[in-house]
Each structure stands twice: as structure tokens, then as C-alpha cells.
mmCIF file of C-alpha atoms in Angstrom:
data_model
loop_
_atom_site.group_PDB
_atom_site.id
_atom_site.type_symbol
_atom_site.label_atom_id
_atom_site.label_comp_id
_atom_site.label_asym_id
_atom_site.label_seq_id
_atom_site.Cartn_x
_atom_site.Cartn_y
_atom_site.Cartn_z
ATOM 1 C CA UNK R 29 54.842 99.194 142.851
ATOM 2 C CA UNK R 30 57.980 99.353 145.010
ATOM 3 C CA UNK R 31 59.850 96.046 145.026
ATOM 4 C CA UNK R 32 59.626 95.938 148.827
ATOM 5 C CA UNK R 33 55.840 95.864 148.620
ATOM 6 C CA UNK R 34 55.419 93.245 145.943
ATOM 7 C CA UNK R 35 53.630 90.105 147.166
ATOM 8 C CA UNK R 36 55.620 86.960 147.919
ATOM 9 C CA UNK R 37 54.339 83.396 147.959
ATOM 10 C CA UNK R 38 56.168 80.585 149.735
ATOM 11 C CA UNK R 39 54.386 77.276 149.151
ATOM 12 C CA UNK R 40 50.755 78.153 150.025
ATOM 13 C CA UNK R 41 51.617 81.089 152.292
ATOM 14 C CA UNK R 42 50.777 84.343 150.562
ATOM 15 C CA UNK R 43 52.477 87.402 152.030
ATOM 16 C CA UNK R 44 51.285 90.823 150.966
ATOM 17 C CA UNK R 45 54.783 92.266 150.878
ATOM 18 C CA UNK R 46 58.446 91.629 151.688
ATOM 19 C CA UNK R 47 58.889 93.744 154.806
ATOM 20 C CA UNK R 48 58.992 91.414 157.797
ATOM 21 C CA UNK R 49 59.683 91.550 161.523
ATOM 22 C CA UNK R 50 62.861 89.883 162.712
ATOM 23 C CA UNK R 51 62.676 87.746 165.877
ATOM 24 C CA UNK R 52 63.715 89.645 169.009
ATOM 25 C CA UNK R 53 63.898 87.982 172.415
ATOM 26 C CA UNK R 54 62.027 89.903 175.106
ATOM 27 C CA UNK R 55 63.270 87.995 178.180
ATOM 28 C CA UNK R 56 59.896 88.614 179.786
ATOM 29 C CA UNK R 57 58.408 85.257 180.839
ATOM 30 C CA UNK R 58 57.778 84.575 184.523
ATOM 31 C CA UNK R 59 60.356 81.880 185.320
ATOM 32 C CA UNK R 60 58.654 80.901 188.580
ATOM 33 C CA UNK R 61 54.925 80.951 187.871
ATOM 34 C CA UNK R 62 54.913 80.132 184.155
ATOM 35 C CA UNK R 63 58.343 79.316 182.684
ATOM 36 C CA UNK R 64 58.477 79.655 178.929
ATOM 37 C CA UNK R 65 54.897 80.935 178.667
ATOM 38 C CA UNK R 66 54.371 84.160 176.677
ATOM 39 C CA UNK R 67 51.862 86.604 178.148
ATOM 40 C CA UNK R 68 50.406 90.094 177.743
ATOM 41 C CA UNK R 69 53.789 91.702 177.059
ATOM 42 C CA UNK R 70 54.378 89.389 174.107
ATOM 43 C CA UNK R 71 50.844 90.000 172.835
ATOM 44 C CA UNK R 72 51.354 93.764 172.992
ATOM 45 C CA UNK R 73 54.854 93.563 171.509
ATOM 46 C CA UNK R 74 53.929 91.450 168.494
ATOM 47 C CA UNK R 75 50.459 92.940 168.126
ATOM 48 C CA UNK R 76 51.888 96.425 167.711
ATOM 49 C CA UNK R 77 53.996 95.314 164.743
ATOM 50 C CA UNK R 78 51.033 93.501 163.197
ATOM 51 C CA UNK R 79 49.001 96.709 163.379
ATOM 52 C CA UNK R 80 52.056 98.550 162.064
ATOM 53 C CA UNK R 81 51.986 96.742 158.752
ATOM 54 C CA UNK R 82 54.541 93.909 158.932
ATOM 55 C CA UNK R 83 53.565 91.219 156.416
ATOM 56 C CA UNK R 84 55.258 88.443 158.424
ATOM 57 C CA UNK R 85 56.217 88.555 162.068
ATOM 58 C CA UNK R 86 58.820 85.983 163.092
ATOM 59 C CA UNK R 87 58.258 85.618 166.816
ATOM 60 C CA UNK R 88 61.133 85.452 169.268
ATOM 61 C CA UNK R 89 63.120 82.256 169.784
ATOM 62 C CA UNK R 90 60.982 79.584 171.425
ATOM 63 C CA UNK R 91 63.067 76.889 173.075
ATOM 64 C CA UNK R 92 62.342 73.289 172.111
ATOM 65 C CA UNK R 93 63.095 72.075 175.635
ATOM 66 C CA UNK R 94 63.636 73.688 179.015
ATOM 67 C CA UNK R 95 67.429 73.480 178.943
ATOM 68 C CA UNK R 96 67.448 75.115 175.506
ATOM 69 C CA UNK R 97 66.213 78.495 176.770
ATOM 70 C CA UNK R 98 68.691 81.331 176.442
ATOM 71 C CA UNK R 99 67.665 82.580 179.876
ATOM 72 C CA UNK R 100 65.125 81.568 182.535
ATOM 73 C CA UNK R 101 62.865 84.294 181.127
ATOM 74 C CA UNK R 102 62.748 83.019 177.534
ATOM 75 C CA UNK R 103 59.739 81.557 175.764
ATOM 76 C CA UNK R 104 59.298 77.935 174.795
ATOM 77 C CA UNK R 105 57.188 75.567 172.747
ATOM 78 C CA UNK R 106 57.913 72.411 174.705
ATOM 79 C CA UNK R 107 54.595 72.051 176.571
ATOM 80 C CA UNK R 108 50.905 72.603 175.970
ATOM 81 C CA UNK R 109 50.596 75.635 178.274
ATOM 82 C CA UNK R 110 53.128 77.467 176.135
ATOM 83 C CA UNK R 111 51.365 76.453 172.919
ATOM 84 C CA UNK R 112 48.014 77.662 174.268
ATOM 85 C CA UNK R 113 49.538 81.027 175.174
ATOM 86 C CA UNK R 114 51.082 81.348 171.714
ATOM 87 C CA UNK R 115 47.700 80.555 170.139
ATOM 88 C CA UNK R 116 46.222 83.635 171.814
ATOM 89 C CA UNK R 117 48.954 85.716 170.146
ATOM 90 C CA UNK R 118 48.671 84.150 166.686
ATOM 91 C CA UNK R 119 44.912 84.663 166.777
ATOM 92 C CA UNK R 120 45.362 88.318 167.682
ATOM 93 C CA UNK R 121 47.803 88.879 164.820
ATOM 94 C CA UNK R 122 45.446 87.252 162.333
ATOM 95 C CA UNK R 123 42.424 89.214 163.541
ATOM 96 C CA UNK R 124 43.952 92.640 163.977
ATOM 97 C CA UNK R 125 47.020 92.879 161.754
ATOM 98 C CA UNK R 126 47.311 95.254 158.829
ATOM 99 C CA UNK R 127 48.510 93.983 155.434
ATOM 100 C CA UNK R 128 47.054 90.530 156.132
ATOM 101 C CA UNK R 129 49.714 89.928 158.760
ATOM 102 C CA UNK R 130 51.059 86.395 159.194
ATOM 103 C CA UNK R 131 53.199 85.050 162.022
ATOM 104 C CA UNK R 132 55.984 82.484 162.211
ATOM 105 C CA UNK R 133 57.494 80.537 165.103
ATOM 106 C CA UNK R 134 61.250 80.437 165.542
ATOM 107 C CA UNK R 135 62.354 77.151 167.122
ATOM 108 C CA UNK R 136 65.650 77.236 168.976
ATOM 109 C CA UNK R 137 68.050 75.619 171.405
ATOM 110 C CA UNK R 138 70.736 77.817 172.935
ATOM 111 C CA UNK R 139 73.216 75.015 173.724
ATOM 112 C CA UNK R 140 76.280 76.367 175.540
ATOM 113 C CA UNK R 141 74.756 79.873 175.461
ATOM 114 C CA UNK R 142 71.739 78.781 177.539
ATOM 115 C CA UNK R 143 70.989 79.544 181.202
ATOM 116 C CA UNK R 144 72.350 83.084 180.918
ATOM 117 C CA UNK R 145 71.294 86.272 182.625
ATOM 118 C CA UNK R 146 68.886 88.348 180.564
ATOM 119 C CA UNK R 147 70.345 91.636 179.263
ATOM 120 C CA UNK R 148 68.591 93.979 181.697
ATOM 121 C CA UNK R 149 69.191 91.827 184.797
ATOM 122 C CA UNK R 150 72.310 93.743 185.852
ATOM 123 C CA UNK R 151 74.311 90.510 185.751
ATOM 124 C CA UNK R 152 76.390 88.696 183.132
ATOM 125 C CA UNK R 153 77.285 85.118 182.378
ATOM 126 C CA UNK R 154 75.651 81.864 183.436
ATOM 127 C CA UNK R 155 72.781 81.911 185.911
ATOM 128 C CA UNK R 156 73.671 79.718 188.915
ATOM 129 C CA UNK R 157 71.325 76.933 189.972
ATOM 130 C CA UNK R 158 70.398 78.844 193.127
ATOM 131 C CA UNK R 159 68.955 81.592 190.931
ATOM 132 C CA UNK R 160 67.073 79.288 188.560
ATOM 133 C CA UNK R 161 69.885 78.266 186.217
ATOM 134 C CA UNK R 162 70.776 74.809 184.938
ATOM 135 C CA UNK R 163 73.631 72.816 183.436
ATOM 136 C CA UNK R 164 74.174 73.522 179.768
ATOM 137 C CA UNK R 165 75.045 71.243 176.852
ATOM 138 C CA UNK R 166 76.876 71.636 173.570
ATOM 139 C CA UNK R 167 78.768 69.683 170.942
ATOM 140 C CA UNK R 168 81.957 69.852 173.009
ATOM 141 C CA UNK R 169 82.958 70.790 176.539
ATOM 142 C CA UNK R 170 84.125 74.237 175.457
ATOM 143 C CA UNK R 171 82.626 77.322 177.069
ATOM 144 C CA UNK R 172 81.563 80.555 175.444
ATOM 145 C CA UNK R 173 83.535 83.494 176.851
ATOM 146 C CA UNK R 174 82.528 84.059 180.483
ATOM 147 C CA UNK R 175 79.929 81.270 180.545
ATOM 148 C CA UNK R 176 79.956 77.881 182.274
ATOM 149 C CA UNK R 177 81.553 74.906 180.542
ATOM 150 C CA UNK R 178 78.818 72.851 178.849
ATOM 151 C CA UNK R 179 78.463 69.110 178.947
ATOM 152 C CA UNK R 180 79.413 67.454 175.652
ATOM 153 C CA UNK R 181 76.235 65.875 174.355
ATOM 154 C CA UNK R 182 75.837 62.135 173.962
ATOM 155 C CA UNK R 183 74.392 60.611 170.821
ATOM 156 C CA UNK R 184 71.141 59.945 172.672
ATOM 157 C CA UNK R 185 70.958 63.586 173.774
ATOM 158 C CA UNK R 186 71.545 64.762 170.220
ATOM 159 C CA UNK R 187 68.799 62.541 168.870
ATOM 160 C CA UNK R 188 66.563 63.743 171.680
ATOM 161 C CA UNK R 189 67.050 67.338 170.582
ATOM 162 C CA UNK R 190 66.053 66.423 167.023
ATOM 163 C CA UNK R 191 62.858 64.898 168.406
ATOM 164 C CA UNK R 192 62.281 68.012 170.530
ATOM 165 C CA UNK R 193 62.475 70.246 167.459
ATOM 166 C CA UNK R 194 59.900 68.076 165.718
ATOM 167 C CA UNK R 195 57.569 68.085 168.718
ATOM 168 C CA UNK R 196 57.857 71.868 169.023
ATOM 169 C CA UNK R 197 57.042 72.217 165.322
ATOM 170 C CA UNK R 198 53.833 70.234 165.817
ATOM 171 C CA UNK R 199 52.883 72.549 168.675
ATOM 172 C CA UNK R 200 53.654 75.563 166.496
ATOM 173 C CA UNK R 201 51.257 74.315 163.827
ATOM 174 C CA UNK R 202 48.575 73.583 166.419
ATOM 175 C CA UNK R 203 49.081 77.062 167.913
ATOM 176 C CA UNK R 204 48.196 78.705 164.621
ATOM 177 C CA UNK R 205 51.587 79.789 163.310
ATOM 178 C CA UNK R 206 51.725 80.251 159.548
ATOM 179 C CA UNK R 207 55.325 79.155 159.138
ATOM 180 C CA UNK R 208 58.229 77.762 161.156
ATOM 181 C CA UNK R 209 61.815 78.982 161.236
ATOM 182 C CA UNK R 210 64.647 76.828 162.555
ATOM 183 C CA UNK R 211 67.246 78.904 164.394
ATOM 184 C CA UNK R 212 70.627 77.742 163.156
ATOM 185 C CA UNK R 213 72.503 81.002 163.714
ATOM 186 C CA UNK R 214 74.126 83.294 166.284
ATOM 187 C CA UNK R 215 76.149 80.715 168.132
ATOM 188 C CA UNK R 216 73.221 78.678 169.410
ATOM 189 C CA UNK R 217 73.185 74.883 169.430
ATOM 190 C CA UNK R 218 72.765 74.072 165.735
ATOM 191 C CA UNK R 219 75.355 76.691 164.799
ATOM 192 C CA UNK R 220 77.645 75.361 167.550
ATOM 193 C CA UNK R 221 77.578 71.974 165.847
ATOM 194 C CA UNK R 222 78.151 73.570 162.426
ATOM 195 C CA UNK R 223 81.174 75.677 163.358
ATOM 196 C CA UNK R 224 84.630 74.085 163.559
ATOM 197 C CA UNK R 225 85.445 76.651 166.251
ATOM 198 C CA UNK R 226 82.918 75.122 168.657
ATOM 199 C CA UNK R 227 82.518 71.531 167.449
ATOM 200 C CA UNK R 228 85.605 69.501 168.339
ATOM 201 C CA UNK R 229 83.944 66.093 168.040
ATOM 202 C CA UNK R 230 85.386 63.232 166.020
ATOM 203 C CA UNK R 231 82.225 61.100 165.788
ATOM 204 C CA UNK R 232 79.420 61.251 163.200
ATOM 205 C CA UNK R 233 78.254 64.604 164.643
ATOM 206 C CA UNK R 234 81.598 66.313 164.057
ATOM 207 C CA UNK R 235 84.909 65.817 162.304
ATOM 208 C CA UNK R 236 84.393 67.039 158.755
ATOM 209 C CA UNK R 237 81.897 69.547 157.369
ATOM 210 C CA UNK R 238 79.299 66.868 156.657
ATOM 211 C CA UNK R 239 79.479 65.715 160.257
ATOM 212 C CA UNK R 240 79.233 69.237 161.627
ATOM 213 C CA UNK R 241 76.196 69.953 159.443
ATOM 214 C CA UNK R 242 74.513 66.685 160.347
ATOM 215 C CA UNK R 243 72.492 68.006 163.305
ATOM 216 C CA UNK R 244 71.228 71.086 161.465
ATOM 217 C CA UNK R 245 70.072 68.979 158.533
ATOM 218 C CA UNK R 246 68.588 66.276 160.765
ATOM 219 C CA UNK R 247 66.482 68.971 162.404
ATOM 220 C CA UNK R 248 65.445 70.277 158.981
ATOM 221 C CA UNK R 249 64.351 66.772 157.973
ATOM 222 C CA UNK R 250 62.491 66.172 161.242
ATOM 223 C CA UNK R 251 60.614 69.475 161.152
ATOM 224 C CA UNK R 252 59.803 69.245 157.441
ATOM 225 C CA UNK R 253 58.317 65.783 158.071
ATOM 226 C CA UNK R 254 55.813 66.962 160.698
ATOM 227 C CA UNK R 255 54.603 70.308 159.373
ATOM 228 C CA UNK R 256 52.067 70.474 156.520
ATOM 229 C CA UNK R 257 53.522 70.196 153.036
ATOM 230 C CA UNK R 258 51.742 73.476 152.255
ATOM 231 C CA UNK R 259 53.607 75.320 155.045
ATOM 232 C CA UNK R 260 56.943 76.955 154.208
ATOM 233 C CA UNK R 261 60.006 76.168 156.290
ATOM 234 C CA UNK R 262 62.595 78.869 156.980
ATOM 235 C CA UNK R 263 66.152 78.407 158.221
ATOM 236 C CA UNK R 264 68.181 81.158 159.872
ATOM 237 C CA UNK R 265 71.932 80.783 159.508
ATOM 238 C CA UNK R 266 75.069 82.743 160.289
ATOM 239 C CA UNK R 267 76.739 83.064 156.894
ATOM 240 C CA UNK R 268 80.138 83.656 158.516
ATOM 241 C CA UNK R 269 81.658 83.385 161.977
ATOM 242 C CA UNK R 270 83.770 86.489 161.324
ATOM 243 C CA UNK R 271 86.691 84.533 162.784
ATOM 244 C CA UNK R 272 89.602 82.636 161.274
ATOM 245 C CA UNK R 273 88.942 78.933 160.955
ATOM 246 C CA UNK R 274 85.189 79.295 161.392
ATOM 247 C CA UNK R 275 82.185 79.058 159.112
ATOM 248 C CA UNK R 276 82.613 81.154 155.965
ATOM 249 C CA UNK R 277 80.389 82.045 153.038
ATOM 250 C CA UNK R 278 81.569 79.100 150.954
ATOM 251 C CA UNK R 279 80.532 76.671 153.708
ATOM 252 C CA UNK R 280 77.189 78.454 154.090
ATOM 253 C CA UNK R 281 76.534 78.151 150.362
ATOM 254 C CA UNK R 282 77.026 74.408 150.568
ATOM 255 C CA UNK R 283 74.717 74.200 153.588
ATOM 256 C CA UNK R 284 72.060 76.328 151.877
ATOM 257 C CA UNK R 285 72.056 74.117 148.779
ATOM 258 C CA UNK R 286 71.637 71.026 150.935
ATOM 259 C CA UNK R 287 68.870 72.642 152.992
ATOM 260 C CA UNK R 288 67.016 73.701 149.843
ATOM 261 C CA UNK R 289 67.067 70.116 148.624
ATOM 262 C CA UNK R 290 65.532 68.980 151.886
ATOM 263 C CA UNK R 291 62.533 71.295 151.772
ATOM 264 C CA UNK R 292 63.695 74.611 153.222
ATOM 265 C CA UNK R 293 61.935 77.416 151.356
ATOM 266 C CA UNK R 294 63.897 80.488 152.476
ATOM 267 C CA UNK R 295 67.235 81.114 154.164
ATOM 268 C CA UNK R 296 67.128 83.934 156.711
ATOM 269 C CA UNK R 297 70.719 85.160 156.424
ATOM 270 C CA UNK R 298 72.488 86.686 159.405
ATOM 271 C CA UNK R 299 76.047 86.238 160.690
ATOM 272 C CA UNK R 300 78.276 85.891 163.733
ATOM 273 C CA UNK R 301 77.642 84.832 167.302
ATOM 274 C CA UNK R 302 79.700 81.661 167.541
ATOM 275 C CA UNK R 303 82.722 83.044 169.368
ATOM 276 C CA UNK R 304 83.539 86.121 171.391
ATOM 277 C CA UNK R 305 86.691 86.910 169.384
ATOM 278 C CA UNK R 306 84.750 87.556 166.159
ATOM 279 C CA UNK R 307 85.740 90.696 164.262
ATOM 280 C CA UNK R 308 82.794 92.490 162.676
ATOM 281 C CA UNK R 309 82.708 95.901 161.056
ATOM 282 C CA UNK R 310 78.976 96.620 161.035
ATOM 283 C CA UNK R 311 77.265 99.219 158.896
ATOM 284 C CA UNK R 312 74.059 99.654 156.881
ATOM 285 C CA UNK R 313 73.558 96.600 154.719
ATOM 286 C CA UNK R 314 76.740 94.896 155.914
ATOM 287 C CA UNK R 315 75.118 91.463 155.596
ATOM 288 C CA UNK R 316 73.230 91.878 152.320
ATOM 289 C CA UNK R 317 76.157 90.536 150.293
ATOM 290 C CA UNK R 318 75.840 87.190 152.062
ATOM 291 C CA UNK R 319 72.136 87.065 151.309
ATOM 292 C CA UNK R 320 72.719 88.016 147.680
ATOM 293 C CA UNK R 321 75.340 85.293 147.188
ATOM 294 C CA UNK R 322 73.205 82.570 148.758
ATOM 295 C CA UNK R 323 70.155 83.678 146.775
ATOM 296 C CA UNK R 324 72.081 83.566 143.500
ATOM 297 C CA UNK R 325 74.419 80.638 143.948
ATOM 298 C CA UNK R 326 72.252 78.316 146.065
ATOM 299 C CA UNK R 327 69.103 79.126 144.100
ATOM 300 C CA UNK R 328 66.889 79.671 147.139
ATOM 301 C CA UNK R 329 64.953 82.737 148.323
ATOM 302 C CA UNK R 330 66.641 84.682 151.112
ATOM 303 C CA UNK R 331 65.861 87.227 153.772
ATOM 304 C CA UNK R 332 68.399 89.792 154.946
ATOM 305 C CA UNK R 333 68.844 91.571 158.269
ATOM 306 C CA UNK R 334 71.216 93.960 159.961
ATOM 307 C CA UNK R 335 71.208 97.767 160.279
ATOM 308 C CA UNK R 336 68.668 98.259 157.521
ATOM 309 C CA UNK R 337 66.700 101.092 159.043
ATOM 310 C CA UNK R 338 65.168 103.140 156.227
ATOM 311 C CA UNK R 339 62.587 102.445 153.548
ATOM 312 C CA UNK R 340 65.155 103.313 150.884
ATOM 313 C CA UNK R 341 67.685 100.791 152.183
ATOM 314 C CA UNK R 342 65.090 98.023 152.358
ATOM 315 C CA UNK R 343 63.765 98.854 148.886
ATOM 316 C CA UNK R 344 67.290 98.815 147.446
ATOM 317 C CA UNK R 345 68.037 95.385 148.943
ATOM 318 C CA UNK R 346 64.976 93.833 147.322
ATOM 319 C CA UNK R 347 65.027 95.802 144.055
ATOM 320 C CA UNK R 348 68.645 94.883 143.340
ATOM 321 C CA UNK R 349 68.140 91.175 144.024
ATOM 322 C CA UNK R 350 70.111 91.033 147.256
ATOM 323 C CA UNK R 351 67.188 89.448 149.093
ATOM 324 C CA UNK R 352 63.572 88.424 148.662
ATOM 325 C CA UNK R 353 62.597 89.919 152.015
ATOM 326 C CA UNK R 354 63.991 92.387 154.544
ATOM 327 C CA UNK R 355 63.578 91.684 158.249
ATOM 328 C CA UNK R 356 63.459 94.726 160.513
ATOM 329 C CA UNK R 357 64.369 94.583 164.200
ATOM 330 C CA UNK R 358 65.724 97.545 166.191
ATOM 331 C CA UNK R 359 64.198 100.064 163.788
ATOM 332 C CA UNK R 360 60.812 98.503 164.546
ATOM 333 C CA UNK R 361 61.372 98.898 168.279
ATOM 334 C CA UNK R 362 61.872 102.603 167.643
ATOM 335 C CA UNK R 363 58.834 102.783 165.361
ATOM 336 C CA UNK R 364 56.347 99.876 165.579
ATOM 337 C CA UNK R 365 54.590 101.288 162.473
ATOM 338 C CA UNK R 366 57.783 101.138 160.426
ATOM 339 C CA UNK R 367 56.063 99.355 157.507
ATOM 340 C CA UNK R 368 53.234 101.897 157.243
ATOM 341 C CA UNK R 369 55.810 104.650 157.218
ATOM 342 C CA UNK R 370 57.953 102.857 154.628
ATOM 343 C CA UNK R 371 54.982 102.325 152.334
ATOM 344 C CA UNK R 372 54.051 105.996 152.564
ATOM 345 C CA UNK R 373 57.626 107.098 151.844
ATOM 346 C CA UNK R 374 57.744 104.831 148.799
ATOM 347 C CA UNK R 375 54.361 106.025 147.530
ATOM 348 C CA UNK R 376 52.445 102.842 148.275
ATOM 349 C CA UNK R 377 49.420 101.993 150.451
ATOM 350 C CA UNK R 378 49.385 98.659 152.275
ATOM 351 C CA UNK R 379 46.113 99.280 154.102
ATOM 352 C CA UNK R 380 45.802 100.496 157.662
ATOM 353 C CA UNK R 381 43.858 98.889 160.470
ATOM 354 C CA UNK R 382 40.465 100.651 160.634
ATOM 355 C CA UNK R 383 41.136 102.021 164.109
ATOM 356 C CA UNK R 384 44.012 104.111 162.682
ATOM 357 C CA UNK R 385 42.510 105.179 159.367
ATOM 358 C CA UNK R 386 41.610 108.601 160.733
ATOM 359 C CA UNK R 387 45.315 109.417 160.429
ATOM 360 C CA UNK R 388 45.335 108.832 156.677
ATOM 361 C CA UNK R 389 43.920 112.174 155.425
ATOM 362 C CA UNK R 390 46.499 114.130 157.377
ATOM 363 C CA UNK R 391 49.333 111.903 156.204
ATOM 364 C CA UNK R 392 50.765 111.874 159.683
ATOM 365 C CA UNK R 393 54.103 110.505 158.429
#
């Protein structure tokens, strides 16, 4: 059996293989009629990947409160209407997915990168209040390039965000998600607190590395406390800021070890996003080394992402111990049946949905 298609068990969650869907924001909610509520587009989007053979779909970032949305068109899990809409999607994935598809919620707060124009709006930067925007918050009153200056959060606001993550996790469980991922990467709020480039505080929520990591780990503790013990908890991090003076791999290793001791079951390893002056040289597998190091030195399962587009690349990452799972994003947008194709190319059968089985004899791939 190809390594990519070996089963993986995290706590009581049994996944048929290690090819997963990475979260991808769709910026498609109706900000006027139903802010933060996923709808038919999200059902179609995620449902297509479930039918296409992904073993685990990590849904797009769901904000834990209204001000935590990346844009006015982002999803949330901060009210019951949103949770009910997500339940329709989780039920669809469970009923109609190939390879016993499971689905995870990604809980997020965008911090100083909130209230922005969505990518296909034709605009850039912070959405003004007249167009549905809002004031943003962050660890310090330092703006991301081209965005509005955020308000430095008070201690009460910080503790409120921790509570919001916990409340969103409860809604995720009630909505039928099989796992929860905390978004601590890509320059969003938890990463903003972690990075010395964006956290200039000198109180308990800043200063040294322990202070900068405090919010991320408080959220881990709060979410772990409210989800079932049988449910795995994932944490997405940026292993490096790709900028001098920022988070580096050594710091991420220390964070990963601490997170593992607090009940995180897998680190979803990405990188970058904290500052605009980052210097990245991307290429196929350019982030797998980070995943491999965290997996080996922190002793925790990892997922890897980033320009892994072919079955051979994904198989190599798992077979060589660089990651326990490979999360596919843009390649899946180009081919929503990426996992069926990958299994065929690697000589394995993961089981097709019955509606598509007529394609099997002709080996359409």
C-alpha cells in the first residue's frame, strides 16, 4: 500500500488515508442578509472534495467572533445560525463522501488582518465602516502593510477571545465536525501574539517568548477543555516568519512541544504571513523540512502543505517521514477529484462514490 493511503488514527478519529484538504477561504457569505453563514456555495465546494476522495476536509477559517473575520464575507462559528448552516455541510460530507470522508472546523481570529477586502472585490486594504468594515484589534497598535492601525487589545479583550475560541469549539462539536483545528498561522491573531515582529507588548501577553506564546497556548487549553477527549485537536502554525527577528524553526519546535503536552494531536505546519517584508523562495515541498523537523524533534504528528501538487510528491513526503499527512489546496481547486486520481496513479483504490463508479472500468484517469 502506498504510504499516502495508509490509515491514520488520531485519538478515536479513524481516517482512511493521509491525503487531506487544506482550508481555503471562499469569501462567499452574504454580509448583509446572513453574515458569517455558509450556504450552498460552501456545500458544493466542500462536497466536491468529499466525493473526490479526501479523507479529511479542513473547512475554511471560521471566525470566533464578528470582528475576527478576515473580510465581511468570511464564515463564522460565533452564533447558532452559523452552526446550523455548518451542520448541513458536515452531514452532507458524512453521507456522500468517498473514503469515509471526515470534516474538521478551523477556528480563527484575523486580528490586525481582519476587515479586509476579499481578493476578488477589486479593492485592497481595510474595508471602511461605510462599506461594512469595522475597527480591528491586535497585540499592539502596529498595522499590517496597507491596512488600518489596530487597537492594542486589553487584558479583558484577550481573555474574551480565549472564551470565544472555546464557545466556537462547542458549536463546532454540536455542528457535527469530527475534529477542530486552531488557526495559529499566517499572520492572524494568535500568530500576531507569537511573533516578536508584531507583538511589542511588555505585559504578561508579550515581552519574552513565553509571554508571546501565552495566548496561543491559552486557546489550546480552552478548546481542549470543551471538546470531547476522544476528539483530536489540530494546531496550524507558521514555522517561520521568513523575516529577520521573527519566529524561526527553533521557536516553533519549542511551541510544538508545549502544545503536544497540552493535548494537541497534530501540528499542521505552514509558514509566513506575519509581515509584508517576508522573503520566501517557494517551490515544490519548500515547507516539508519544517514539518519533518517538528515531527522528529517535538515528537508529534504533523501535516505539511505548500506546492505539493502531484501524487508522487505527496507520497514522497509521507513515505520519507516528512509528515504524517499532506494537505492539498490549489491543486484540489484545479481537480476536485485529486485524491481519486492520486490513488489510481499510485496503484491503489480508495473507493468511489457509487454515482461515479461507472467511470471505473474505463479508468478515466
